[in-house]
Short mmCIF file of C-alpha atoms and ligand atoms in Angstrom, two decimals:
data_model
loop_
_atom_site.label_atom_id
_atom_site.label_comp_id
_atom_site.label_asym_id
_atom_site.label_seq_id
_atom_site.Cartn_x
_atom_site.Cartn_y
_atom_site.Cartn_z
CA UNK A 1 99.03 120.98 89.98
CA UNK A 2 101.65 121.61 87.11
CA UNK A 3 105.48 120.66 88.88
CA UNK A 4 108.57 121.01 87.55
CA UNK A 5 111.33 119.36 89.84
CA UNK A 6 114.33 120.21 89.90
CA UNK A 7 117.35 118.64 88.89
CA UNK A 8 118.65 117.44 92.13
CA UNK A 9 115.55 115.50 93.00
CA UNK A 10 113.68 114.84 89.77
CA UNK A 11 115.13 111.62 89.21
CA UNK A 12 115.32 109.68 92.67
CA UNK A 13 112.94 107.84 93.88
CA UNK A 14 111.58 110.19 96.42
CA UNK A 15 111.56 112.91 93.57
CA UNK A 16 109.41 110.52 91.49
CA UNK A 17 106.75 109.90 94.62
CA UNK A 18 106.50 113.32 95.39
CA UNK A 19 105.64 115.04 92.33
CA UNK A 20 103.28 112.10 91.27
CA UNK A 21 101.98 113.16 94.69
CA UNK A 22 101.97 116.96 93.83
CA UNK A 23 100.77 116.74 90.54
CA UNK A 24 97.28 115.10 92.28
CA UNK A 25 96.79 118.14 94.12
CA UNK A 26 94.05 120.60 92.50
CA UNK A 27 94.70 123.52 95.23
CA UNK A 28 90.84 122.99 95.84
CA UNK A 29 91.48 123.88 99.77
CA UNK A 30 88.50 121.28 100.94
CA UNK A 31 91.33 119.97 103.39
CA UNK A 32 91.77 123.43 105.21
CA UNK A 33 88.56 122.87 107.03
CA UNK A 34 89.09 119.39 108.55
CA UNK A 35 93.21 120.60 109.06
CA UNK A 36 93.45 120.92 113.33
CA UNK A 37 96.71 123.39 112.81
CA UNK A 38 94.61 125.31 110.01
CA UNK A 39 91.90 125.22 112.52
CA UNK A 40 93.60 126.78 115.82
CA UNK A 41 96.03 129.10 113.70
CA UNK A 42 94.11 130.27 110.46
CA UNK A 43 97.19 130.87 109.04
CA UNK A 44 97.58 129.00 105.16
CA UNK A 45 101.07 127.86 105.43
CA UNK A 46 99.56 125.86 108.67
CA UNK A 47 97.15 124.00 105.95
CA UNK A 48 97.79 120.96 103.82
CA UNK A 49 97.62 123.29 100.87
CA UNK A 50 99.89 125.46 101.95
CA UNK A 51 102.89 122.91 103.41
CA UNK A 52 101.71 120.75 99.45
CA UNK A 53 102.68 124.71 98.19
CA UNK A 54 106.03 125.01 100.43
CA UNK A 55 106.80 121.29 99.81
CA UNK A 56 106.05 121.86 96.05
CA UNK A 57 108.87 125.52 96.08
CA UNK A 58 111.63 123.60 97.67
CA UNK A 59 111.25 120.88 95.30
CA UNK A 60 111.32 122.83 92.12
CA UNK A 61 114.51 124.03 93.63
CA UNK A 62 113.61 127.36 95.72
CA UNK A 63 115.69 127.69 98.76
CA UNK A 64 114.48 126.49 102.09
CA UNK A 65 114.20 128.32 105.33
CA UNK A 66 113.71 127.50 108.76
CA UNK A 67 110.19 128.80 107.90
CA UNK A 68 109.36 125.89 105.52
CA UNK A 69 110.83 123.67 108.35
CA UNK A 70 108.65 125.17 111.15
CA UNK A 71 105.12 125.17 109.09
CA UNK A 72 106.22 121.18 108.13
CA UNK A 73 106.74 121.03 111.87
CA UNK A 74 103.54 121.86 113.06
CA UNK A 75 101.54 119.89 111.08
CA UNK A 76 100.43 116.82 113.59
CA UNK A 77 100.70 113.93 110.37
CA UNK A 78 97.37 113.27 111.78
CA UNK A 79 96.09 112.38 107.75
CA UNK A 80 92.72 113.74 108.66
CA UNK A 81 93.13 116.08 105.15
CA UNK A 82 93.23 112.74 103.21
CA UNK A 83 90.60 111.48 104.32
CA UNK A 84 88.62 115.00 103.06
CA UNK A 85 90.81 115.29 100.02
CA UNK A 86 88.81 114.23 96.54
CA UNK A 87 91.59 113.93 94.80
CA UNK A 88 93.17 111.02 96.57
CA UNK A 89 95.74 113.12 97.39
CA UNK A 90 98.62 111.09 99.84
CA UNK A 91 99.89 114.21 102.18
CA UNK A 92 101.28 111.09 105.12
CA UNK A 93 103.74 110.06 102.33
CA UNK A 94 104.80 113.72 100.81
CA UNK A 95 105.18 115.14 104.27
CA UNK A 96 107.21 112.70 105.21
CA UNK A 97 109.85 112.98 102.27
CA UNK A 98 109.48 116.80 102.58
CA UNK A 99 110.28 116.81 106.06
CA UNK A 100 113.18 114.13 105.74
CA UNK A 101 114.14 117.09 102.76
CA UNK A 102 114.30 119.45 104.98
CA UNK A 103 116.12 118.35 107.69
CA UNK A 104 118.99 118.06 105.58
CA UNK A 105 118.54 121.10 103.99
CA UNK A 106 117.93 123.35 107.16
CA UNK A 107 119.45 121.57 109.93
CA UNK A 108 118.48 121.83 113.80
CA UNK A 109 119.86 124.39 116.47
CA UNK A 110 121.99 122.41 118.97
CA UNK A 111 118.97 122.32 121.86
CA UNK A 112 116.72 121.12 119.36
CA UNK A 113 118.73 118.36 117.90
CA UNK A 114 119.93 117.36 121.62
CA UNK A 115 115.91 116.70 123.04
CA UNK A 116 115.02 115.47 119.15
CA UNK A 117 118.14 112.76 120.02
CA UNK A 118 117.08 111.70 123.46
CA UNK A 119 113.78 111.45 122.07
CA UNK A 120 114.90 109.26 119.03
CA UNK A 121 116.70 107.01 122.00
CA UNK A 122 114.95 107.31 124.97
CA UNK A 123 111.47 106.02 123.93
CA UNK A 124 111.63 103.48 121.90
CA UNK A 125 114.45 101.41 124.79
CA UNK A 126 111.34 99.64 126.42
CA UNK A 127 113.69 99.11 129.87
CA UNK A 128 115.20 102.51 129.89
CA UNK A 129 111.59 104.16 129.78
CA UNK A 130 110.29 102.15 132.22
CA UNK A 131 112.94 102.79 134.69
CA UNK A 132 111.97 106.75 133.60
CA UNK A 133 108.54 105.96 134.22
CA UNK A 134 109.12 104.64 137.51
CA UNK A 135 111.08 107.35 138.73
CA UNK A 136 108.66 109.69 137.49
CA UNK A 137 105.50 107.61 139.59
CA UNK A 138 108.06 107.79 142.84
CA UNK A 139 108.80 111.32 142.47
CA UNK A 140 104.88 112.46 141.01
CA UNK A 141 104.33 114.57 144.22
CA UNK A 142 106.88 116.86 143.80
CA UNK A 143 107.26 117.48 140.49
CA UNK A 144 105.44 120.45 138.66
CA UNK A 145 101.65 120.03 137.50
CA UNK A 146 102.17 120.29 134.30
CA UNK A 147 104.86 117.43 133.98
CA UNK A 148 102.99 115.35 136.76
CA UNK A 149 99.89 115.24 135.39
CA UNK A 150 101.45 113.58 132.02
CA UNK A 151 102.82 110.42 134.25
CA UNK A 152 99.75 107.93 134.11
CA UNK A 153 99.01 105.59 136.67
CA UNK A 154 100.28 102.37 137.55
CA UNK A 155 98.20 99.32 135.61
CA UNK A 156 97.64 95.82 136.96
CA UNK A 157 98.10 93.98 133.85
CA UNK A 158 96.27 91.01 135.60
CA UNK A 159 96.87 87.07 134.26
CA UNK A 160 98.10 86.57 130.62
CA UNK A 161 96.52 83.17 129.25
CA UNK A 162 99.17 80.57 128.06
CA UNK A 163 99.37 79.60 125.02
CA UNK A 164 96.42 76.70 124.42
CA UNK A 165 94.72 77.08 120.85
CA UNK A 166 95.54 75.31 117.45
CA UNK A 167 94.95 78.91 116.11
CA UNK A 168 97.61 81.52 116.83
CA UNK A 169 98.57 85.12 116.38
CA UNK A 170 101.56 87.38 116.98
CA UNK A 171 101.21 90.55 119.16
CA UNK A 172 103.42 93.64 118.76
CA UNK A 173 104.06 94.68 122.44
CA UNK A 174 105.77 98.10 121.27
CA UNK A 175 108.10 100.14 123.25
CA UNK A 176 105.99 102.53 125.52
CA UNK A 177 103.48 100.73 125.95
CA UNK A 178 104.17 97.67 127.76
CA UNK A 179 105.91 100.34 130.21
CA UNK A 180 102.87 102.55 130.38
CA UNK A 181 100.10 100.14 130.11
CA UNK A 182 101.16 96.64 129.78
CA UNK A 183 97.16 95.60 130.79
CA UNK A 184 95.95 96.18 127.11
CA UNK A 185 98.21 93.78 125.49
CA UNK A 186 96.82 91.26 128.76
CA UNK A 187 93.93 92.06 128.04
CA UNK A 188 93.47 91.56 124.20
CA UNK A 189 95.00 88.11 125.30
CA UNK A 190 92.34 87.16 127.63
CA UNK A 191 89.40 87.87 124.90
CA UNK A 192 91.50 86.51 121.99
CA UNK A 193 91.88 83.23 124.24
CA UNK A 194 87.68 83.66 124.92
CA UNK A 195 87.84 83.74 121.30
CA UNK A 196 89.76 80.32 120.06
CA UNK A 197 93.04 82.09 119.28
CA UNK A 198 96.70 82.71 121.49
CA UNK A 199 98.65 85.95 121.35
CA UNK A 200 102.48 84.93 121.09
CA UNK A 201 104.74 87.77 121.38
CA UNK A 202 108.24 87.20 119.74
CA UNK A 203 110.91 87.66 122.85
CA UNK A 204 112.96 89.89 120.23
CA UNK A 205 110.58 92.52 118.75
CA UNK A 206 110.41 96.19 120.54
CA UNK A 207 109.64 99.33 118.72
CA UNK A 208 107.50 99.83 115.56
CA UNK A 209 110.01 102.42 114.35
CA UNK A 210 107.51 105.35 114.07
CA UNK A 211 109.12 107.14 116.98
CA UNK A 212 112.48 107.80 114.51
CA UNK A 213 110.74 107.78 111.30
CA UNK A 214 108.57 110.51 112.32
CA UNK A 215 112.06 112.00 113.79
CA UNK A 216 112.77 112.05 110.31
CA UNK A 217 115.69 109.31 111.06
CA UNK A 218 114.58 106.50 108.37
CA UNK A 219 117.89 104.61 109.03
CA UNK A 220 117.58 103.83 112.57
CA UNK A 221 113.23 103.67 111.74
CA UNK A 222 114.63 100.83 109.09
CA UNK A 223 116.93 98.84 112.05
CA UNK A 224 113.77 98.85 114.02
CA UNK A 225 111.70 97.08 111.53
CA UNK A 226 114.20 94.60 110.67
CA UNK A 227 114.67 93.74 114.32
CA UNK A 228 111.03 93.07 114.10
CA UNK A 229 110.79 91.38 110.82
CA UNK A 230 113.64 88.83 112.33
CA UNK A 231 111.80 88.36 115.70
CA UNK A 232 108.59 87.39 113.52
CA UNK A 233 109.82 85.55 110.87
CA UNK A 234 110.03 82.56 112.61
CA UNK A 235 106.40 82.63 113.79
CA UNK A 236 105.28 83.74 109.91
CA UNK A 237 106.89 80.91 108.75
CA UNK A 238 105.39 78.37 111.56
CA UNK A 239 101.83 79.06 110.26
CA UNK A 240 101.14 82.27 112.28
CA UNK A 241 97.74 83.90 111.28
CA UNK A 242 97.63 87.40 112.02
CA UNK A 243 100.17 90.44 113.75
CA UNK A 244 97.85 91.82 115.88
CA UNK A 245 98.40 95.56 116.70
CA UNK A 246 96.59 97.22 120.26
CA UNK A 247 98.03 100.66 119.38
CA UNK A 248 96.57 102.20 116.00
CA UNK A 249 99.74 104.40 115.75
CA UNK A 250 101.82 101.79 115.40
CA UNK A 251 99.71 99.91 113.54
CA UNK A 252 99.87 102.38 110.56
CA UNK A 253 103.53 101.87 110.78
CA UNK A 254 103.53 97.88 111.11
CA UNK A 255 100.86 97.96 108.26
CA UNK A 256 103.29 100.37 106.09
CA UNK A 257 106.64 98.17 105.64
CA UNK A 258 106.11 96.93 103.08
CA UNK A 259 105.97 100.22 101.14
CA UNK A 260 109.05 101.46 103.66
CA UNK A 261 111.44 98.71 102.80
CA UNK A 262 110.07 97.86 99.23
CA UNK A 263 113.79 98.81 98.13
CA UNK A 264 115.56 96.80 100.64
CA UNK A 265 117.01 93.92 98.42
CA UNK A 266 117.00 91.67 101.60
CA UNK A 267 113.79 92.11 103.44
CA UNK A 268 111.34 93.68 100.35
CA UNK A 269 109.39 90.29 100.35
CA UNK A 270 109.47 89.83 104.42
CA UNK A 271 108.33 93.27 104.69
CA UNK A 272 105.98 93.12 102.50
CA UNK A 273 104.46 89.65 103.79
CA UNK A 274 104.46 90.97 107.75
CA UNK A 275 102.70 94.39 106.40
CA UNK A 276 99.86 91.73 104.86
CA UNK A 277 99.71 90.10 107.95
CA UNK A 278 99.22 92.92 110.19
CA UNK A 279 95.46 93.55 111.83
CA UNK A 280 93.96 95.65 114.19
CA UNK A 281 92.95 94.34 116.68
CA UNK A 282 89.71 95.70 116.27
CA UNK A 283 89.50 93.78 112.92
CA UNK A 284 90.42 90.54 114.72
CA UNK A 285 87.68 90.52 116.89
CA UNK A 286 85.23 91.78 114.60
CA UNK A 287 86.04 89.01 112.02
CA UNK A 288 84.80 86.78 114.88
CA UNK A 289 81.63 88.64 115.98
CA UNK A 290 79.50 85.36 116.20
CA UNK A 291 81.30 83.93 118.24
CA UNK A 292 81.59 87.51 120.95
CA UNK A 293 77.89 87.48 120.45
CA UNK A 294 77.54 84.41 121.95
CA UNK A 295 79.49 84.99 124.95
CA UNK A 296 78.29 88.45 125.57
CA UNK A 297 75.12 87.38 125.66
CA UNK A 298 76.28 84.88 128.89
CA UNK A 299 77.73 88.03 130.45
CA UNK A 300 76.34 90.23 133.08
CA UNK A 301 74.96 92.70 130.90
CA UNK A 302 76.69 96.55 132.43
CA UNK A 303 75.22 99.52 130.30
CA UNK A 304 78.25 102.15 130.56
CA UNK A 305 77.86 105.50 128.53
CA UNK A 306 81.40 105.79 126.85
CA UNK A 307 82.73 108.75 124.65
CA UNK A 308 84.59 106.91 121.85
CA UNK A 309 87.82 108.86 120.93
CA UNK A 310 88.98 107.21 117.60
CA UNK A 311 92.80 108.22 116.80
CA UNK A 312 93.73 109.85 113.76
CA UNK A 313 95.74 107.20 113.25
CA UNK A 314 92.93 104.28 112.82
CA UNK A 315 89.80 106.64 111.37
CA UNK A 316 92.48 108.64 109.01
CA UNK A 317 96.11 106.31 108.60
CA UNK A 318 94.20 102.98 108.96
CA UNK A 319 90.75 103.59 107.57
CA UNK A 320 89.02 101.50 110.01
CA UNK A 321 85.63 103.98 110.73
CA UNK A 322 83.28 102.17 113.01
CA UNK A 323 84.30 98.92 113.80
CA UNK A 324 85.29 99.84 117.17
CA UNK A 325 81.96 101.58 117.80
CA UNK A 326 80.08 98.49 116.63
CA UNK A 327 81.57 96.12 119.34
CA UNK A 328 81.22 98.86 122.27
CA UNK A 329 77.66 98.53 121.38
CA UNK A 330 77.42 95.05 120.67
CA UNK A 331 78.98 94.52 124.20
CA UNK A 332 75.93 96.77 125.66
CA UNK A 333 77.63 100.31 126.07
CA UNK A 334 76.15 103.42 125.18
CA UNK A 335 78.25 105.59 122.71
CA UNK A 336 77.69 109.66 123.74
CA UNK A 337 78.29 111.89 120.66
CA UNK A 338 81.86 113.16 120.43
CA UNK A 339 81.88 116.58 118.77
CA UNK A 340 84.46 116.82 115.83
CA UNK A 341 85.46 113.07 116.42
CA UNK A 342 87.70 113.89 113.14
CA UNK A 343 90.03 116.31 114.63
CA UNK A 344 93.04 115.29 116.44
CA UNK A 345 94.41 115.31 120.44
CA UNK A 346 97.36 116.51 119.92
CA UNK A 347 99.08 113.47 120.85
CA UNK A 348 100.44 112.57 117.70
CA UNK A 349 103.32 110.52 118.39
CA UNK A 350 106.36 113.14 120.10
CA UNK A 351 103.83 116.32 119.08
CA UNK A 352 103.26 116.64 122.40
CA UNK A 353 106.71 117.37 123.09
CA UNK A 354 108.05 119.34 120.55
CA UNK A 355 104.67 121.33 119.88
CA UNK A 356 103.56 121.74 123.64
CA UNK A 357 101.32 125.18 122.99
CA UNK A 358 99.50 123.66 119.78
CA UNK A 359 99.36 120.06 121.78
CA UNK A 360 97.40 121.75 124.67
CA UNK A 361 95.43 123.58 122.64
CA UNK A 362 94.39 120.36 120.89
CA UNK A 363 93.78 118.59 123.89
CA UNK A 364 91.81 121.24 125.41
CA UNK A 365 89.42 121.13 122.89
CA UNK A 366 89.36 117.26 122.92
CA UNK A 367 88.49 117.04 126.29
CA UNK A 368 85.43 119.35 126.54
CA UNK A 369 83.95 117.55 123.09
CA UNK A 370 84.33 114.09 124.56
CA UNK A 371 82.98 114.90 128.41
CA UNK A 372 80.20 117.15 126.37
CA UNK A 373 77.84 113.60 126.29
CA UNK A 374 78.49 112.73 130.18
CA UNK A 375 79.95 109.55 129.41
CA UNK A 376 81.36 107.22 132.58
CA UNK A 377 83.83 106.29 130.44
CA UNK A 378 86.42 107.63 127.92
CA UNK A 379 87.68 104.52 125.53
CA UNK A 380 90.31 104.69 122.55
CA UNK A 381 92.83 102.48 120.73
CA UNK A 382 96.12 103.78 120.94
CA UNK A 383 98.72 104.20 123.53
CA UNK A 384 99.90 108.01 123.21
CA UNK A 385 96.04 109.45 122.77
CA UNK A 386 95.25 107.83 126.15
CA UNK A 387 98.27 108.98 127.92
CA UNK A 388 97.25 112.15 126.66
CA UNK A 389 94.15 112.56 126.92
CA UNK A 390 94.46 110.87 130.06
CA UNK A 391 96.57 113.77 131.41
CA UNK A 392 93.75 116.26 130.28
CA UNK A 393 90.78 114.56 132.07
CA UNK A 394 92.78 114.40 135.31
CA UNK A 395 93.08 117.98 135.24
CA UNK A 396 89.28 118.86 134.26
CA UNK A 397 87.21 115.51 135.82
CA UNK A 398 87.81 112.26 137.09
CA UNK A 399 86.50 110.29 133.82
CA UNK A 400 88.68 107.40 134.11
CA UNK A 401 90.14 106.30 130.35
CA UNK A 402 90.91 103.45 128.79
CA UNK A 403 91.36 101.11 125.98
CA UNK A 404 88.42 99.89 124.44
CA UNK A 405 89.41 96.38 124.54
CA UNK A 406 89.53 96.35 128.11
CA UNK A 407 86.19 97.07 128.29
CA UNK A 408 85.35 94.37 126.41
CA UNK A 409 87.56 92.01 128.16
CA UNK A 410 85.52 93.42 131.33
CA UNK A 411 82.48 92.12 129.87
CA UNK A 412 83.88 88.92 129.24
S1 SF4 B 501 91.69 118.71 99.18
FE1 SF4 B 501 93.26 117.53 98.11
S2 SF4 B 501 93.34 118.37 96.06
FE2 SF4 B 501 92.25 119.87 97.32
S3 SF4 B 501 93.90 121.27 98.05
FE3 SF4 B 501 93.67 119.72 99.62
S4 SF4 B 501 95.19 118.15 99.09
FE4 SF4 B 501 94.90 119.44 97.25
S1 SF4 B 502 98.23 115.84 108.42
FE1 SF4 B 502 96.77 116.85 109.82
S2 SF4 B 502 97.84 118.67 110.61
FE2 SF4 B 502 98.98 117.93 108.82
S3 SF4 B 502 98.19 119.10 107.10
FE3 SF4 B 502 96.98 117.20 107.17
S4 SF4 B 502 95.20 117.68 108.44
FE4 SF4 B 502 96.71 119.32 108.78
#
């Protein structure tokens, strides 16, 4: 697509990215079928074209309204229309400089920038959400259905091995999650340990820093992964293998600093080091199938039928198609077919809260395709699609969810 920038962005970096970016686009429109917003609203400025066209007017200097602002809101950053775009076109990193554009451009009413704030602050303080959480469990029968059925249940994280093998890795324990579900990281543990390796988790290191990059805040996203970077370095340095991620969202974060802080003078090379350490930790236990093969195969074998639900963030950010599917089966479950298995929750990191209608909509639709196989079981890999999805199966069935590694460590 022929761009001409205009003066006050053409030559910053941003500019640069962006209309490289841009001028990959061919306006083809294969995206708009596989776009979830494009999908539920059939509107084009609710397509990746279309926010690639608005993104494209307010960079060749045509003014910006709170229309631009609201079709960039809506858009879930799920990636799913770069996965179907031929051109190699990268919409995760022009949406996020047009958004970050934007905000400074348009602005927020007071109510909006007051819940975007406490947002910003509230969630990624591991402590403060807990105490949140708690109050929420305590209080659960009273409160209205629609905000009680988004608390999840308490989780017995069970015993965390100690620390035994020559061979170790670092675990990111996150912000929410250790608060919502601190049995996955226990969990992934316990079959690492089955494995040969030990899952150290730095004392120090919290938040990924999606929550406020995706808040459009990239200095306080930034702090966040140089609080992180610090807390790990030591580890790194000590001979540490692997960063082993449990929730795919933040994974595509951990796995992007490098390109985040490749400016940053001071931690460029750290950055870029931790991002080339980082693994799923579906990759981790995949790279040692052999050995999992062996002690499957001296486990009880359990046949469960389980509807995979594979984020956005690890089929479309991460790129990892499969892998978890192969190890289900290889530990003796039976996958049912998930309709659409492309298309997004509407979890999508705070979407869920700042896009409520579209969210539900989302998750409506996610919930019939992955109970339309009868499975026992729903599994996934990241935090905020099983809270949410969660909170959609309690209302239409009592398929219990979880995280696919627990399954395995069940097995084990
Ligand atoms: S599929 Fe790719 S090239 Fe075609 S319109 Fe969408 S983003 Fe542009
Ligand atoms: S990231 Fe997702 S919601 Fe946004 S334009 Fe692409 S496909 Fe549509």
């Amino acid at each position: 697509m022929q761009t001409n920038l205009a003066d006050w962005i053409k030559d910053t970096p941003e500019g640069q990215e962006a209309g490289d970016i841009l001028r990959k686009c061919v306006h083809c429109g294969f995206c708009l079928a596989t776009c979830p917003t494009y999908n539920l609203l059939g509107d084009e400025l609710d397509s990746p074209r279309g926010r690639i066209y608005l993104m494209k007017q307010m960079l060749e200097g045509e003014p910006v309204t709170e229309k631009t602002q609201l079709h960039l809101d809506r858009c879930l950053s799920c990636r799913s229309c770069e996965t179907t775009c031929p051109s190699g076109v990268q919409y995760g990193r022009l949406v996020d400089i047009g958004r970050e554009l934007v905000e400074k451009k348009v602005g927020r009413s007071f109510a909006e920038g007051v819940k975007r704030t406490v947002l910003k602050n509230a969630l990624p303080q591991t402590a403060l959400f807990s105490v949140g959480l708690a109050v929420g469990r305590a209080m659960k029968a009273i409160l209205p259905t629609a905000l009680a059925k988004k608390i999840p249940a308490k989780r017995d994280a069970g015993m965390r091995p100690a620390p035994r093998h020559a061979r170790n890795m670092l675990v990111l324990e996150g912000c929410v999650q250790p608060a919502m579900a601190p049995n996955i990281n226990v969990a992934t543990a316990r079959v690492l340990d089955r494995l040969g390796i030990s899952l150290i988790a730095a004392a120090q290191a919290g938040c990924c820093g999606a929550i406020p990059h995706h808040l459009n805040d990239p200095q306080e996203s930034h702090a966040f992964i140089k609080r992180n970077i610090d807390a790990w370095w030591p580890y790194v340095e000590a001979g540490a293998e692997a960063i082993v991620v449990t929730a795919s969202g933040c994974g595509t974060m951990v796995a992007e600093y490098g390109y985040l802080l490749r400016n940053d003078a001071t931690y460029a090379e750290k950055a870029r080091r931790v991002s080339a350490l980082f693994r799923d930790v579906s990759q981790v236990i995949a790279a040692e199938s052999a050995k999992l093969s062996i002690l499957l195969g001296e486990a009880k074998p359990v046949r469960t039928r389980i509807a995979f639900h594979s984020p956005c963030s690890l089929q479309h950010g991460l790129k990892i198609r499969g892998v978890v599917e192969g190890l289900l089966r290889d530990a003796g479950c039976e996958l049912t077919a998930v309709p659409d298995g492309h298309l997004c929750c509407g979890s999508a990191g705070t979407y869920s809260l700042l896009q409520p209608e579209l969210s539900q909509q989302l998750l409506a639709n996610k919930v019939v395709a992955l109970e339309s196989g009868a499975p026992q079981l729903v599994a996934t890999a990241n935090i905020g699609c099983l809270a949410h999805i969660e909170s959609g199966l309690n209302a239409s069935s009592s398929t219990p969810i979880r995280h696919w590694v627990e399954v395995i460590d069940e097995r084990l």
